[in-house]
Coordinates of C-alpha atoms and ligand atoms in Angstrom, one line a residue:
S1 CA 127.1 32.8 144.7
T2 CA 127.9 36.4 143.4
V3 CA 129.3 38.9 145.0
P4 CA 128.4 42.5 143.7
T5 CA 130.7 44.9 143.0
Q6 CA 132.4 47.9 146.0
G7 CA 130.2 50.6 146.0
S8 CA 130.5 52.3 142.8
G9 CA 134.0 51.7 141.1
G10 CA 133.6 54.0 138.5
L11 CA 131.9 56.7 140.5
L12 CA 128.8 57.0 138.7
E13 CA 127.8 61.0 138.2
C14 CA 125.4 61.9 140.7
S15 CA 125.6 59.1 143.2
F16 CA 126.2 59.6 146.6
A17 CA 130.0 57.9 146.4
Y18 CA 130.7 60.6 143.4
L19 CA 129.4 63.6 145.2
T20 CA 131.2 62.5 148.1
V21 CA 134.4 62.3 146.4
R22 CA 133.7 65.4 144.3
D23 CA 132.6 67.8 146.8
R24 CA 133.3 66.4 150.8
L25 CA 136.4 65.5 150.4
P26 CA 138.0 68.6 148.8
T27 CA 136.0 70.5 151.3
I28 CA 137.3 68.4 154.0
L29 CA 141.3 68.5 152.6
T30 CA 140.6 72.6 152.4
R31 CA 139.4 72.9 155.9
V32 CA 142.8 70.6 156.9
I33 CA 144.8 73.0 155.5
D34 CA 143.4 76.0 156.8
T35 CA 143.7 74.2 160.4
I36 CA 147.6 73.9 159.7
H37 CA 147.6 77.4 158.5
R38 CA 146.2 79.0 161.4
N39 CA 148.6 76.5 163.7
K40 CA 151.1 78.5 162.7
N41 CA 151.9 80.3 165.7
K42 CA 151.4 77.5 167.8
F43 CA 154.1 75.9 165.7
F44 CA 156.8 78.4 165.8
E45 CA 156.2 78.7 169.7
E46 CA 156.7 75.0 170.0
F47 CA 159.6 74.4 167.3
G48 CA 160.6 77.6 166.4
E49 CA 161.7 78.3 162.3
E50 CA 161.8 74.6 162.0
G51 CA 158.1 74.5 162.9
V52 CA 157.1 77.0 160.3
Q53 CA 159.1 75.2 157.7
A54 CA 157.3 72.0 158.4
E55 CA 153.9 73.8 158.3
K56 CA 154.7 75.3 154.7
R57 CA 155.7 71.8 153.6
T58 CA 152.7 70.0 154.7
I59 CA 150.8 72.6 153.1
G60 CA 152.3 72.4 149.8
F61 CA 151.8 68.3 150.1
L62 CA 148.2 68.6 150.7
S63 CA 147.7 71.2 148.1
K64 CA 148.8 69.0 145.5
L65 CA 146.5 65.9 147.0
R66 CA 143.9 68.2 147.1
N67 CA 144.9 69.0 143.4
E68 CA 145.6 65.7 142.4
L69 CA 142.0 64.8 143.6
L70 CA 140.3 67.6 141.7
T71 CA 141.8 66.4 138.6
D72 CA 141.7 62.6 138.7
K73 CA 145.1 62.0 138.8
P74 CA 146.3 58.4 139.0
I75 CA 146.6 57.4 142.7
L76 CA 150.2 57.3 143.8
V77 CA 151.8 55.1 146.0
L78 CA 152.6 55.9 149.8
C79 CA 156.4 56.5 150.3
D80 CA 156.1 57.4 154.3
G81 CA 158.1 53.7 155.1
L82 CA 155.7 52.9 158.1
E83 CA 154.2 50.0 159.1
D84 CA 151.5 49.5 156.9
T85 CA 153.0 51.2 153.8
D86 CA 153.6 48.2 151.9
S87 CA 149.8 46.7 152.4
W88 CA 148.5 50.3 151.0
N89 CA 150.8 49.7 148.0
Q90 CA 149.9 46.2 147.3
Y91 CA 146.0 46.8 147.9
L92 CA 146.8 49.8 145.0
Q93 CA 148.1 47.0 142.6
R94 CA 144.7 44.9 143.6
Q95 CA 143.0 47.6 142.2
Q96 CA 144.8 47.8 139.1
R97 CA 144.4 44.5 138.5
L98 CA 140.8 45.0 139.0
L99 CA 140.5 47.7 136.4
G100 CA 142.8 46.1 133.7
E101 CA 146.1 47.6 132.7
R102 CA 144.9 50.1 129.9
D103 CA 143.7 53.2 132.5
P104 CA 145.6 53.9 135.9
V105 CA 143.9 54.0 138.9
S106 CA 142.7 57.2 140.0
W107 CA 140.5 59.3 142.0
F108 CA 137.3 59.0 140.1
K109 CA 138.0 55.2 138.7
S110 CA 138.2 53.3 142.0
P111 CA 136.0 52.0 144.5
W112 CA 134.4 55.0 146.8
L113 CA 135.8 53.1 149.9
Y114 CA 139.1 52.9 148.6
I115 CA 139.6 56.7 147.7
E116 CA 137.9 57.8 151.2
C117 CA 140.4 55.2 153.4
Y118 CA 143.1 56.9 150.8
M119 CA 143.0 60.3 151.1
Y120 CA 143.0 60.1 154.8
R121 CA 146.0 57.7 155.0
R122 CA 147.9 60.6 152.4
I123 CA 146.9 63.2 155.0
Q124 CA 148.2 61.1 157.3
E125 CA 151.6 60.7 155.2
A126 CA 151.8 64.7 154.6
I127 CA 152.2 65.1 158.5
W128 CA 154.7 62.5 158.9
L129 CA 157.1 63.3 155.9
N130 CA 157.1 66.6 157.7
P131 CA 158.6 66.4 161.0
P132 CA 158.5 68.3 163.7
I133 CA 154.8 68.8 163.6
S134 CA 154.3 64.6 163.1
D135 CA 152.3 64.4 165.9
F136 CA 149.8 66.7 164.8
D137 CA 146.3 66.2 164.7
V138 CA 144.4 67.9 162.1
F139 CA 141.1 67.2 163.4
N140 CA 141.8 68.0 167.2
E141 CA 140.0 71.0 167.1
S142 CA 137.1 69.9 165.6
K143 CA 136.7 66.7 168.0
T144 CA 137.1 68.6 171.2
Q145 CA 135.0 71.4 170.2
S146 CA 132.1 68.6 169.4
F147 CA 132.6 67.3 172.2
F148 CA 132.1 70.4 174.3
E149 CA 129.0 71.4 171.8
S150 CA 127.3 68.2 173.2
Q151 CA 127.9 69.1 177.1
Q152 CA 124.5 69.6 178.3
A153 CA 123.7 66.1 176.5
V154 CA 126.5 64.9 178.2
I155 CA 125.7 65.4 181.5
S156 CA 122.0 64.4 181.4
L157 CA 123.3 61.1 180.2
C158 CA 126.0 60.8 183.2
T159 CA 123.4 62.0 185.4
Y160 CA 120.8 59.2 184.1
L161 CA 123.9 56.6 184.3
Q162 CA 124.6 57.2 188.2
G163 CA 120.8 57.3 188.6
F164 CA 120.6 53.9 188.0
N165 CA 124.1 52.8 188.9
R166 CA 123.2 54.1 192.6
N167 CA 119.5 51.9 192.4
M168 CA 121.3 48.9 190.7
D169 CA 120.6 46.2 193.4
D170 CA 116.9 46.8 193.2
L171 CA 116.7 46.2 189.6
S172 CA 114.3 43.2 188.7
E173 CA 115.9 41.4 185.3
T174 CA 113.3 43.1 183.2
Q175 CA 114.3 46.3 184.4
L176 CA 117.8 45.7 183.6
M177 CA 116.9 44.5 180.1
E178 CA 115.0 47.7 179.4
Q179 CA 117.9 49.7 180.5
F180 CA 120.2 47.8 178.5
H181 CA 117.8 48.2 175.2
K182 CA 118.0 52.0 176.0
L183 CA 121.5 52.8 176.5
L184 CA 122.1 50.4 173.5
Q185 CA 120.0 52.7 171.4
V186 CA 121.8 55.7 173.2
S187 CA 124.7 54.3 172.0
L188 CA 123.0 53.7 168.3
W189 CA 121.8 57.3 167.8
G190 CA 125.2 58.7 168.9
N191 CA 126.3 57.7 165.6
R192 CA 124.5 60.4 164.1
C193 CA 126.8 62.6 165.4
D194 CA 130.0 62.3 163.0
L195 CA 131.9 65.0 161.5
S196 CA 132.7 63.5 158.0
I197 CA 128.9 63.8 156.7
S198 CA 128.9 67.0 157.5
A199 CA 132.3 67.9 155.9
G200 CA 133.6 68.6 159.6
M201 CA 131.1 71.0 160.1
E202 CA 129.3 71.2 163.6
N203 CA 126.9 68.4 164.1
S204 CA 126.8 67.7 167.7
Q205 CA 123.8 66.3 169.8
K206 CA 122.0 68.9 171.7
A207 CA 118.4 67.2 172.7
S208 CA 118.4 65.2 176.0
P209 CA 119.3 61.6 174.7
I210 CA 117.1 59.4 176.8
D211 CA 114.0 61.5 176.0
S212 CA 114.0 61.3 172.2
L213 CA 114.3 57.4 172.4
S214 CA 110.7 56.7 172.3
D215 CA 110.6 59.0 168.9
L216 CA 113.4 57.5 167.5
K217 CA 112.0 53.8 167.3
S218 CA 110.6 53.7 164.2
F219 CA 113.2 54.8 162.7
I220 CA 115.6 51.8 163.2
L221 CA 114.9 49.7 160.6
V222 CA 115.9 46.0 161.9
D223 CA 116.3 45.6 165.5
D224 CA 118.3 42.8 166.6
S225 CA 118.7 43.6 170.3
N226 CA 117.3 40.7 171.4
M227 CA 119.5 38.8 170.4
V228 CA 122.4 41.0 171.9
W229 CA 121.1 40.7 175.3
S230 CA 120.8 37.2 174.3
A231 CA 124.7 37.1 173.5
L232 CA 125.5 38.8 176.9
T233 CA 123.4 36.4 179.0
S234 CA 124.5 33.4 177.2
A235 CA 128.1 34.3 178.1
Q236 CA 127.4 34.4 182.1
R237 CA 128.7 31.3 183.6
P238 CA 128.8 30.6 187.8
G239 CA 132.2 31.2 188.7
E240 CA 133.9 29.0 191.2
D241 CA 132.9 31.1 194.2
G242 CA 129.3 31.2 193.5
K243 CA 129.2 34.3 191.8
T244 CA 128.1 34.5 188.1
T245 CA 131.1 35.9 186.0
S246 CA 130.3 36.9 182.6
G247 CA 131.7 37.8 179.3
R248 CA 134.0 39.9 177.3
V249 CA 132.9 42.6 175.1
D250 CA 134.5 44.6 172.7
I251 CA 133.2 47.8 170.8
V252 CA 135.2 48.7 168.1
L253 CA 134.5 52.1 168.3
D254 CA 133.6 55.4 165.6
N255 CA 133.2 59.0 166.9
A256 CA 135.1 60.4 169.5
G257 CA 132.6 63.6 170.8
F258 CA 129.0 62.8 172.2
E259 CA 129.3 59.3 170.2
L260 CA 132.3 58.3 172.5
V261 CA 130.0 59.1 175.6
T262 CA 127.3 57.2 175.0
D263 CA 129.7 54.3 174.3
L264 CA 131.5 55.0 177.6
V265 CA 127.9 55.2 179.1
L266 CA 127.1 51.7 177.8
A267 CA 130.7 50.0 178.4
N268 CA 129.8 51.4 182.0
F269 CA 126.6 49.8 182.4
L270 CA 127.7 46.5 180.9
V271 CA 130.5 46.1 183.7
S272 CA 128.0 47.3 186.8
A273 CA 125.3 45.5 185.9
G274 CA 127.5 42.3 185.8
L275 CA 126.5 41.7 182.1
A276 CA 130.5 42.0 181.3
R277 CA 133.8 41.1 183.1
E278 CA 136.0 43.7 180.6
V279 CA 135.2 45.7 178.1
R280 CA 137.7 45.9 175.3
F281 CA 137.7 49.8 173.4
H282 CA 139.5 49.3 169.7
G283 CA 140.1 52.6 168.3
K284 CA 142.2 53.9 165.3
S285 CA 146.2 54.6 165.5
I286 CA 145.7 57.7 163.1
P287 CA 143.3 60.8 162.9
W288 CA 140.8 58.9 160.6
F289 CA 137.5 60.1 158.8
V290 CA 137.8 63.5 160.7
S291 CA 135.9 62.6 164.2
D292 CA 136.9 58.8 165.0
V293 CA 138.4 57.9 168.2
T294 CA 142.3 57.6 168.7
A295 CA 144.1 56.4 171.8
H296 CA 144.4 60.3 172.6
D297 CA 140.7 61.3 172.4
F298 CA 140.0 58.2 174.3
Q299 CA 142.0 59.4 177.7
W300 CA 141.4 63.0 177.0
T301 CA 137.3 62.2 177.0
I302 CA 137.7 60.6 180.1
R303 CA 140.1 63.1 181.5
Q304 CA 137.6 65.6 180.5
T305 CA 134.3 64.1 182.0
L306 CA 136.4 63.6 185.5
A307 CA 137.9 67.3 185.6
A308 CA 134.0 68.6 184.9
N309 CA 132.6 71.3 186.8
H310 CA 129.1 68.4 187.6
K311 CA 128.9 66.3 190.2
W312 CA 127.5 63.3 188.3
M313 CA 129.6 63.5 185.0
S314 CA 132.7 63.7 186.9
K315 CA 131.5 60.8 189.2
S316 CA 131.4 59.0 185.6
G317 CA 135.1 60.4 184.8
V318 CA 136.4 59.0 188.1
Q319 CA 134.5 55.5 187.9
W320 CA 135.9 54.8 184.0
Q321 CA 139.6 56.2 184.8
S322 CA 139.7 53.3 187.3
Y323 CA 138.1 50.5 185.1
V324 CA 140.8 51.8 182.8
R325 CA 143.4 51.9 185.5
E326 CA 142.2 48.2 186.9
G327 CA 142.5 46.9 183.2
V328 CA 138.6 46.5 183.4
W329 CA 138.8 48.7 180.4
S330 CA 141.5 48.8 178.1
Y331 CA 142.0 50.3 174.7
H332 CA 143.7 48.9 171.8
D333 CA 144.5 50.4 168.1
H334 CA 145.6 48.3 165.6
P335 CA 146.7 49.3 161.9
F336 CA 144.2 47.5 160.1
W337 CA 141.3 49.6 161.4
T338 CA 142.7 52.3 159.3
M339 CA 143.0 50.2 155.9
P340 CA 140.6 49.9 153.0
H341 CA 140.3 46.1 153.2
E342 CA 136.5 44.5 154.0
Y343 CA 136.2 42.9 157.0
C344 CA 136.3 39.3 155.5
D345 CA 139.8 40.1 154.5
M346 CA 140.4 40.4 158.6
A347 CA 141.5 36.5 159.0
G348 CA 143.8 36.6 156.0
D349 CA 145.4 39.9 155.9
A350 CA 145.3 40.8 159.9
P351 CA 145.3 36.9 161.5
D352 CA 146.3 38.6 164.8
L353 CA 143.6 41.1 165.0
Y354 CA 141.1 38.6 164.0
A355 CA 142.7 36.0 166.8
T356 CA 142.2 38.6 169.5
L357 CA 138.5 39.5 168.3
Q358 CA 138.0 35.3 168.9
G359 CA 138.3 36.3 172.3
A360 CA 135.2 38.2 172.5
D361 CA 131.7 36.6 173.5
L362 CA 130.1 39.9 171.7
I363 CA 131.3 42.4 169.3
L364 CA 129.7 45.7 168.3
F365 CA 131.0 47.1 165.8
K366 CA 130.1 51.3 165.9
G367 CA 128.9 53.5 162.8
D368 CA 129.0 53.9 159.0
L369 CA 131.9 52.8 158.1
N370 CA 132.1 49.7 160.0
Y371 CA 129.3 48.7 158.4
R372 CA 130.2 49.6 155.1
K373 CA 133.6 47.1 156.1
L374 CA 131.8 44.8 157.6
T375 CA 129.4 44.0 154.1
G376 CA 132.3 45.2 151.6
D377 CA 130.3 48.5 150.9
R378 CA 129.2 46.0 148.1
E379 CA 125.8 46.6 145.7
W380 CA 124.0 44.1 147.8
D381 CA 120.3 44.0 147.1
H382 CA 118.6 44.9 150.2
M383 CA 117.0 41.9 151.2
V384 CA 120.3 40.1 151.0
P385 CA 120.6 38.6 154.8
F386 CA 123.0 40.4 156.8
D387 CA 125.0 36.9 157.5
R388 CA 125.7 36.3 153.7
A389 CA 126.8 40.1 153.3
L390 CA 129.6 39.2 155.7
R391 CA 130.8 36.5 153.8
G392 CA 132.1 34.5 156.5
F393 CA 133.4 37.1 159.0
G394 CA 132.4 36.3 162.3
P395 CA 135.4 35.8 165.2
A396 CA 132.8 36.1 167.7
P397 CA 128.9 37.0 168.0
L398 CA 128.6 40.6 166.5
C399 CA 126.2 43.3 165.9
S400 CA 126.4 46.4 164.1
L401 CA 124.9 49.3 165.6
R402 CA 124.9 52.4 162.6
T403 CA 122.8 55.0 161.6
L404 CA 122.5 55.3 157.8
K405 CA 124.7 57.0 156.0
A406 CA 125.9 55.7 152.8
N407 CA 124.2 53.9 149.8
I408 CA 124.0 50.3 151.3
Q409 CA 121.8 48.4 153.5
V410 CA 121.2 44.6 153.5
G411 CA 118.6 42.4 155.9
L412 CA 115.6 44.2 155.1
Q413 CA 112.0 42.5 154.7
P414 CA 110.6 42.1 151.0
G415 CA 109.0 45.5 150.1
Q416 CA 111.0 47.6 153.1
G417 CA 113.4 48.9 151.0
E418 CA 111.3 49.9 147.9
N419 CA 108.6 51.7 150.7
L420 CA 111.6 53.8 152.0
N421 CA 112.2 54.5 148.5
T422 CA 109.2 56.4 147.7
Q423 CA 108.6 57.7 151.1
D424 CA 112.2 59.3 151.9
P425 CA 114.5 59.3 148.7
S426 CA 117.9 59.8 150.9
W427 CA 117.0 57.5 153.5
M428 CA 120.4 55.7 152.8
T429 CA 122.2 58.6 153.3
S430 CA 120.3 61.2 155.6
G431 CA 121.4 59.5 159.1
K432 CA 117.9 59.4 160.2
Y433 CA 117.7 55.9 160.3
A434 CA 119.5 53.0 161.8
V435 CA 119.9 49.7 162.1
V436 CA 121.2 47.2 165.1
Q437 CA 122.0 44.1 163.2
F438 CA 123.8 41.1 164.6
S439 CA 125.1 37.8 163.3
S440 CA 126.6 34.6 165.2
P441 CA 128.8 32.2 164.2
H442 CA 127.6 29.4 166.1
R443 CA 123.6 30.2 164.8
E444 CA 123.0 28.0 162.3
Ligands
F6P501 O1 129.0 59.5 153.7 C1 129.9 60.4 154.5 C2 130.8 59.5 155.3 O2 132.2 60.1 155.3 C3 130.9 58.3 154.8 O3 131.8 58.0 154.1 C4 131.3 57.2 155.9 O4 130.8 56.2 155.6 C5 130.6 57.8 157.2 O5 130.4 59.0 156.5 C6 131.0 58.2 158.1 O6 130.4 57.8 159.0 P1 130.8 57.2 160.5 O7 131.8 58.1 161.1 O8 129.4 56.7 161.2 O9 131.6 56.2 160.0
MG502 MG1 133.2 58.4 162.0

């Protein structure tokens, strides 16, 4: 059967992809340049004159990058000699073969997914090639700011979590399931708060997350959460000591700030309710798509929560810290997560990562970018089943928790897409709608 092309190779004018590359990416680059400039004094204090020189050179690199983008220059090979540099350059050759030899692969003549990933990787190259500021996370300020702006919502979520943690033993199976559905939805809607869709502008959670769930329910276009529940409960086995042991859940994280807190709260619930014995979090090894979680963001968020001046928030943080210390929770990163590859390539291109994921009983993929990579960011018909769009990717039962921010959606009912097109033409990109889509390699 035929596989459609990747989202707007050729970037048709007026398409969402085109507008992202034309408007949003340069804005993000301008903000990055601005951030580095504003930190000039900090670099001077830390590294003296050498820091200031590095700041200047980095800005030079990034201004050149911005110009390459705006004037549709050819995509350049990476030259920072890092672990993933060769893979990136091979990927560029692959794009060139797809395009044919007549024109060079350029910013506006390439699949959108590739171009976006490439821009973030080039930002990192600029930083890396300029020691001593090579550790600087250009998006750190906006990530921490968005965490603090969501403080009220974080407090209400932690208070809610501690409330039923205290009454956990009294919960019936049905009540447990209801809590699970609620927290899964909180984590789902947490994905609305990413900073790349708003080009880095403020986009935090203000309202109390639990209270808004029932109003949001009708915006969930596909809801497979019952299957997620079944995957969790069917991983439970009677242990030798007579107690039930449960499975391993992997969460492929998306954004820091409020979304990460919703993921930690869900993970806390899964462990304390005995629905998971272990949770592995997968994050990015470099700053990515503005707000994505890095190892530093992960640790920082737990430390902030723990040190908060609020009883239930800090209690949650203490709990999370001890999960990490005991190894019940662990954080992992892998260069594959910051490559442009679709996930059906993972078994071949990152077999170690694929093998690790095979050890999970359930994998939750957070967010829009993960959805684009799961489905290859291809122009699938809306009615193509999710399983088919995965093109064989299935290391373990998996579920995508995604609010729609890009022009792709599969697994809809007949007529559903057409209805949405007439009701709300921007349904795929506004972040107003969401899906919970499940796929299990053992289901057939
Ligand atoms: O469209 C804006 C955008 O940058 C998309 O390119 C990307 O898929 C998305 O936002 C990032 O969203 P998320 O943080 O949910 O992956
Ligand atoms: Mg993101």
